[in-house]
PDB file of C-alpha atoms in Angstrom:
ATOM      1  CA  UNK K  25       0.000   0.000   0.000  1.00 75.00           C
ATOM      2  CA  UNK K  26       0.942   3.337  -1.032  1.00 83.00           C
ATOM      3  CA  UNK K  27       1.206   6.329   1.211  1.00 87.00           C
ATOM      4  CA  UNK K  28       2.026   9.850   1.161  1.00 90.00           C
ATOM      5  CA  UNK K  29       4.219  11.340   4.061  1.00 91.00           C
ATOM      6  CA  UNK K  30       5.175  14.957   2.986  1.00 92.00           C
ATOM      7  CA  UNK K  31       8.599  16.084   4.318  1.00 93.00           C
ATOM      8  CA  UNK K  32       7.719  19.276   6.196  1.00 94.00           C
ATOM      9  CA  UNK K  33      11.314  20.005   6.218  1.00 92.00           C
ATOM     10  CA  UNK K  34       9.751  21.991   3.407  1.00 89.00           C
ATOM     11  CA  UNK K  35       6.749  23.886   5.489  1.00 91.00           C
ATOM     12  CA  UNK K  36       6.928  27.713   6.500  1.00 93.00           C
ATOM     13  CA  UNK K  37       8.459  27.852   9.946  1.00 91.00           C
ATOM     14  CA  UNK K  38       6.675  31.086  10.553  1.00 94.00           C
ATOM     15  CA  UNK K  39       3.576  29.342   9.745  1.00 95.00           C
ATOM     16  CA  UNK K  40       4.302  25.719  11.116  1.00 96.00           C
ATOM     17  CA  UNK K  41       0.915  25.162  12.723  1.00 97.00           C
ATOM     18  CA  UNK K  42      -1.201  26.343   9.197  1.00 97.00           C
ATOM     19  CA  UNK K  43       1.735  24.028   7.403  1.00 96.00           C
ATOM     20  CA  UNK K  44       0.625  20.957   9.252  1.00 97.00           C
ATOM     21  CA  UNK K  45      -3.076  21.519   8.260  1.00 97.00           C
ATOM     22  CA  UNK K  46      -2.505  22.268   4.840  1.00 96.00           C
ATOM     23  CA  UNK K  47      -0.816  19.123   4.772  1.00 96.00           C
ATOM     24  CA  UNK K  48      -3.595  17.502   6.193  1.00 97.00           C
ATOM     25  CA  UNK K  49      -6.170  19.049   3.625  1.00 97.00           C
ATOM     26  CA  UNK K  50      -3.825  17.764   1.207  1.00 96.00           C
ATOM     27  CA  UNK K  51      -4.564  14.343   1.869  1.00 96.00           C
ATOM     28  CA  UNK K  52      -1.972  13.260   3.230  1.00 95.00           C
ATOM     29  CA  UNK K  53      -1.294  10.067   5.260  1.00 95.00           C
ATOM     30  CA  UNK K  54       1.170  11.055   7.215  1.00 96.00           C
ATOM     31  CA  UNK K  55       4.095  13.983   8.138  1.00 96.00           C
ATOM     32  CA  UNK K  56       7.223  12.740   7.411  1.00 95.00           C
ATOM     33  CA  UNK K  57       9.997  15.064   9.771  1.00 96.00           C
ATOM     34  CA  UNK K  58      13.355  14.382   8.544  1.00 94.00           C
ATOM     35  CA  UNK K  59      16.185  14.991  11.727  1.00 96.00           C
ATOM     36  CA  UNK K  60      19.433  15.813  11.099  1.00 94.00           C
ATOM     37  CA  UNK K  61      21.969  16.321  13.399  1.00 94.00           C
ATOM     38  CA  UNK K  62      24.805  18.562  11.097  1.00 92.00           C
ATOM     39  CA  UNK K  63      27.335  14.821  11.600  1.00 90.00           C
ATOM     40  CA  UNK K  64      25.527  12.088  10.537  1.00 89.00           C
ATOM     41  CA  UNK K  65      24.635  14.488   7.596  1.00 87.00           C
ATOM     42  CA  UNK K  66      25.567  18.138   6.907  1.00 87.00           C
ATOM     43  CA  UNK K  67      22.802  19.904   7.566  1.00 89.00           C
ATOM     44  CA  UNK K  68      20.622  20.535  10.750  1.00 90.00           C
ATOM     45  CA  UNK K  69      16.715  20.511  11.029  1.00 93.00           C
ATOM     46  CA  UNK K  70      14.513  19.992  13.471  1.00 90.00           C
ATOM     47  CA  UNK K  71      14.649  18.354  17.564  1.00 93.00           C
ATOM     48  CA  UNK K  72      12.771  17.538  19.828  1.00 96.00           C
ATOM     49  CA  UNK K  73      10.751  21.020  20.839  1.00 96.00           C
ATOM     50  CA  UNK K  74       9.738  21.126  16.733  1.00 96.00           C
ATOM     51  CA  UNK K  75       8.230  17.798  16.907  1.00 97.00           C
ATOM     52  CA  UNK K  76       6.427  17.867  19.798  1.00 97.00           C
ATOM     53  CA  UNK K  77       5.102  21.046  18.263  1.00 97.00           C
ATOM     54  CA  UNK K  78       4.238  19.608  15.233  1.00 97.00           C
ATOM     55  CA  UNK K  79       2.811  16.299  17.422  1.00 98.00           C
ATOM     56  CA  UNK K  80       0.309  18.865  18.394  1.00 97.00           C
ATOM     57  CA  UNK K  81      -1.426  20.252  15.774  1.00 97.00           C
ATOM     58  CA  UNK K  82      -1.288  17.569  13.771  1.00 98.00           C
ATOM     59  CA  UNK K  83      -4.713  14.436  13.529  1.00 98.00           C
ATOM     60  CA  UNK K  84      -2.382  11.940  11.255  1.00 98.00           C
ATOM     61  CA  UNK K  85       0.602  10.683  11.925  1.00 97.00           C
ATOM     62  CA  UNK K  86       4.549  11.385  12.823  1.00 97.00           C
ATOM     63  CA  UNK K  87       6.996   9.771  10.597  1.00 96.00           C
ATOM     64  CA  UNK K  88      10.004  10.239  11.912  1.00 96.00           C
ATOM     65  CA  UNK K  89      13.521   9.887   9.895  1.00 94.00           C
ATOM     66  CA  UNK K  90      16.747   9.807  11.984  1.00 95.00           C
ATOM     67  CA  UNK K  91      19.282  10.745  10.013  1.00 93.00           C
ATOM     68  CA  UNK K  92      21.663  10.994  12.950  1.00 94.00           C
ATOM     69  CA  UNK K  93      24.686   9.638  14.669  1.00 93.00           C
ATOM     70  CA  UNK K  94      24.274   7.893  17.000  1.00 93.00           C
ATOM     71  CA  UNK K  95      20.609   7.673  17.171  1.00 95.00           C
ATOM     72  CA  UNK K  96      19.967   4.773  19.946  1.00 95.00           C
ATOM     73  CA  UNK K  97      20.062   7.667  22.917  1.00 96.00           C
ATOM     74  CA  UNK K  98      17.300   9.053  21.246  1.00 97.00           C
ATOM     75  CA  UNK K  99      14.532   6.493  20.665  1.00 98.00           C
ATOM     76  CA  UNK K 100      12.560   7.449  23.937  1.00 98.00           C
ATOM     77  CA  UNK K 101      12.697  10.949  23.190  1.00 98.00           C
ATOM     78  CA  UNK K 102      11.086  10.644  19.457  1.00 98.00           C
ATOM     79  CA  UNK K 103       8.626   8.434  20.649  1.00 98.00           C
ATOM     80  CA  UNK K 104       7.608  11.038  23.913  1.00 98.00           C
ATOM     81  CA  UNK K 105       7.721  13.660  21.354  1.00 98.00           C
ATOM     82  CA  UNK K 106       5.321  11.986  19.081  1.00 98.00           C
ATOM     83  CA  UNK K 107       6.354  10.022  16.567  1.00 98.00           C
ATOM     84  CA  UNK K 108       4.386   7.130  15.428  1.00 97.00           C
ATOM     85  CA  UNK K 109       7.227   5.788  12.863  1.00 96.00           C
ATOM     86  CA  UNK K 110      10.776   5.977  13.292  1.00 96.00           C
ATOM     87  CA  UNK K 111      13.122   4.994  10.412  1.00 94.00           C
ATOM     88  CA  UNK K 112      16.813   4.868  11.240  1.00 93.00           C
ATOM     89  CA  UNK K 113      19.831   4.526   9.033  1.00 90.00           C
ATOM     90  CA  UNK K 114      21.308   1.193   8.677  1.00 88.00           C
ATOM     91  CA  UNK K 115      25.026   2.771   8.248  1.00 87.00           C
ATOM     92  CA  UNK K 116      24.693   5.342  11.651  1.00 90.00           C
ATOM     93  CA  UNK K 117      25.131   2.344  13.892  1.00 90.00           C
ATOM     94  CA  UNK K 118      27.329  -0.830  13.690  1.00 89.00           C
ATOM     95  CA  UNK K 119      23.528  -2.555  15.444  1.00 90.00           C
ATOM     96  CA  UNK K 120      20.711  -1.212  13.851  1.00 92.00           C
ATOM     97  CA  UNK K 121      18.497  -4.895  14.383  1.00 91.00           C
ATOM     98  CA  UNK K 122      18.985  -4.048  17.852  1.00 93.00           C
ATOM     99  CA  UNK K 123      17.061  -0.543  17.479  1.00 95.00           C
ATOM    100  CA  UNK K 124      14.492  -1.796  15.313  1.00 94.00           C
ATOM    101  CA  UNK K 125      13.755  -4.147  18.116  1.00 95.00           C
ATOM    102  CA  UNK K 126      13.698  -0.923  20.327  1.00 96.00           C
ATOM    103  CA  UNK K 127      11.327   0.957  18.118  1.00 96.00           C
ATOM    104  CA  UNK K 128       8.830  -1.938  17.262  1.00 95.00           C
ATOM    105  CA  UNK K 129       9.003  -3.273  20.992  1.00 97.00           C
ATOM    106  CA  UNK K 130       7.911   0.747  22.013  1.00 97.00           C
ATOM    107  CA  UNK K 131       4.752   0.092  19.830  1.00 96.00           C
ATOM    108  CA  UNK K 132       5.887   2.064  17.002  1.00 96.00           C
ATOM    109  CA  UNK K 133       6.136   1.562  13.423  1.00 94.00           C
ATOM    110  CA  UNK K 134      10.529   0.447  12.758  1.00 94.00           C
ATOM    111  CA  UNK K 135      11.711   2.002   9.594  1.00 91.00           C
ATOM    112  CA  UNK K 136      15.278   1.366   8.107  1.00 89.00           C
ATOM    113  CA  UNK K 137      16.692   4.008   6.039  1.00 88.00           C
ATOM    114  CA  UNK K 138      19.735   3.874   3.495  1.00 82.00           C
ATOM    115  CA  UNK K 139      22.428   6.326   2.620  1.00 74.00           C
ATOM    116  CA  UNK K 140      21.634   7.437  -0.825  1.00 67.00           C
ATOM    117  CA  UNK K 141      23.658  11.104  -0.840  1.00 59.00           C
ATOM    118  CA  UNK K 142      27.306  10.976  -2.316  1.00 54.00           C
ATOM    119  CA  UNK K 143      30.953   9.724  -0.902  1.00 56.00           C
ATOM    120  CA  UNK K 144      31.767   6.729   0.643  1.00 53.00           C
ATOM    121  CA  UNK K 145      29.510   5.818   3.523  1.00 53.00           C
ATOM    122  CA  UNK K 146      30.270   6.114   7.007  1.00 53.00           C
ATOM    123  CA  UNK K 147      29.547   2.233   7.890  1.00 53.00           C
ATOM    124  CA  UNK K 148      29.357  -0.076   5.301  1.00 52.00           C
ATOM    125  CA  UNK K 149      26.121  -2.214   4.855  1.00 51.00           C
ATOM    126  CA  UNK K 150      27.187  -5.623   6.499  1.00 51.00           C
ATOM    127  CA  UNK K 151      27.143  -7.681   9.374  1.00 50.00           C
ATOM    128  CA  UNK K 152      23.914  -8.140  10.831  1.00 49.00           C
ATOM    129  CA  UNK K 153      22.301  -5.273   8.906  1.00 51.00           C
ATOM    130  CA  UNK K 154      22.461  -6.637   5.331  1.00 51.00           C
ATOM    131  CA  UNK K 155      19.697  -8.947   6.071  1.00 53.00           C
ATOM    132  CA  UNK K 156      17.685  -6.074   7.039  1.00 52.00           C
ATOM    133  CA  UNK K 157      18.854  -3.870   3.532  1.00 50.00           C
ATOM    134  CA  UNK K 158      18.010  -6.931   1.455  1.00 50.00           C
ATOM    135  CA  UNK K 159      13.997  -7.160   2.484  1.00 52.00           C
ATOM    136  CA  UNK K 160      11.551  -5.556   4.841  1.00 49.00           C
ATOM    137  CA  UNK K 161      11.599  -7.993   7.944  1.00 48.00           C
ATOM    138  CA  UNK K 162       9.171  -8.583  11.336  1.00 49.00           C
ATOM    139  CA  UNK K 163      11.606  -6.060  12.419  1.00 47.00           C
ATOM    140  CA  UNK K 164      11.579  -3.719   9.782  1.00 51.00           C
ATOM    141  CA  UNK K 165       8.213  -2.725   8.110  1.00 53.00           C
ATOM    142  CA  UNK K 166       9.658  -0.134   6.118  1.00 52.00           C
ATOM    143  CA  UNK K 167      12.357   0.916   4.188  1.00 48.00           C
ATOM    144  CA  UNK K 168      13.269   4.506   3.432  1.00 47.00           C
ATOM    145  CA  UNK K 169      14.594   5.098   0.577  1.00 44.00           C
ATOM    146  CA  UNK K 170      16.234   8.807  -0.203  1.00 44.00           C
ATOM    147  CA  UNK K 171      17.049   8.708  -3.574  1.00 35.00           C
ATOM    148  CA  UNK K 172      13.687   9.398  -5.735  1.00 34.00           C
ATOM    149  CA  UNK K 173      14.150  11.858  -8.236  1.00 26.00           C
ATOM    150  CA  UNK K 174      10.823  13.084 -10.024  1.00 25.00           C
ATOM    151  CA  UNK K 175      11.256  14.916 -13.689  1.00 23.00           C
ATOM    152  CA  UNK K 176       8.221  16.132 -14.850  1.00 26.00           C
ATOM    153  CA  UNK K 177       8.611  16.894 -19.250  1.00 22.00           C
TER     154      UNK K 177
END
């Protein structure tokens, strides 16, 4: 099945409540709030006071994206904030099963996410995670992945 998760990393900060509901009146299944942490990848976005705002005005729900480093000591705090989903990056961690586990065992929706920006990755994709890259598990229900390019002609 198909959904739509908008990346409100693309919303009017100024306007972050109206954002939220014009994504909702947009039909949309879900917000998708990408976190970056200016390490894991070069840019910073949002923490935890923007998604507990966001928790809050919005009626569908959170889909987080952690595209930090490390991301374990933050699980908890996602989830309090309001996340419903919570993908992390199989390459940010040398045991991502292990918070998978955490996520799905905290009643949330596990998500693994790969690396699709360019250089040489900061953990390969091995070990006890390339089961998890090669198909969508008990563990993992999702898979994120950040390299779809539209071109409209």
């Amino acid at each position: 099945m198909t959904q739509i998760a908008p990346s409100l990393l693309a919303c009017d900060f100024g306007n972050l409540e109206a954002e939220v509901c014009a994504v909702e009146a947009g039909g949309a299944d879900m917000h998708h709030i990408d976190i970056m942490d200016g390490h894991f990848v070069p840019n910073l976005s949002f923490g935890l006071p923007v998604v507990e705002a966001i928790a809050r005005a919005a009626s569908i729900p959170l889909d987080v994206h952690l595209m930090i480093e490390p991301y374990e000591p933050y699980l908890d705090a996602f989830r309090d904030a309001g996340a419903h989903r919570i993908a992390v990056h199989v390459e940010a961690s040398p045991h991502p099963h292990r918070a998978l586990q955490a996520i799905r065992d905290m009643g949330l929706v596990a998500g693994l996410a790969l690396r699709s920006w360019p250089g040489p990755p900061r953990r390969p994709c091995g070990g006890a995670a390339a089961p998890l890259v090669a198909r969508p598990t008990d563990v993992a229900k999702h898979r994120t992945l950040r390299s779809l390019s539209i071109h409209l002609h």
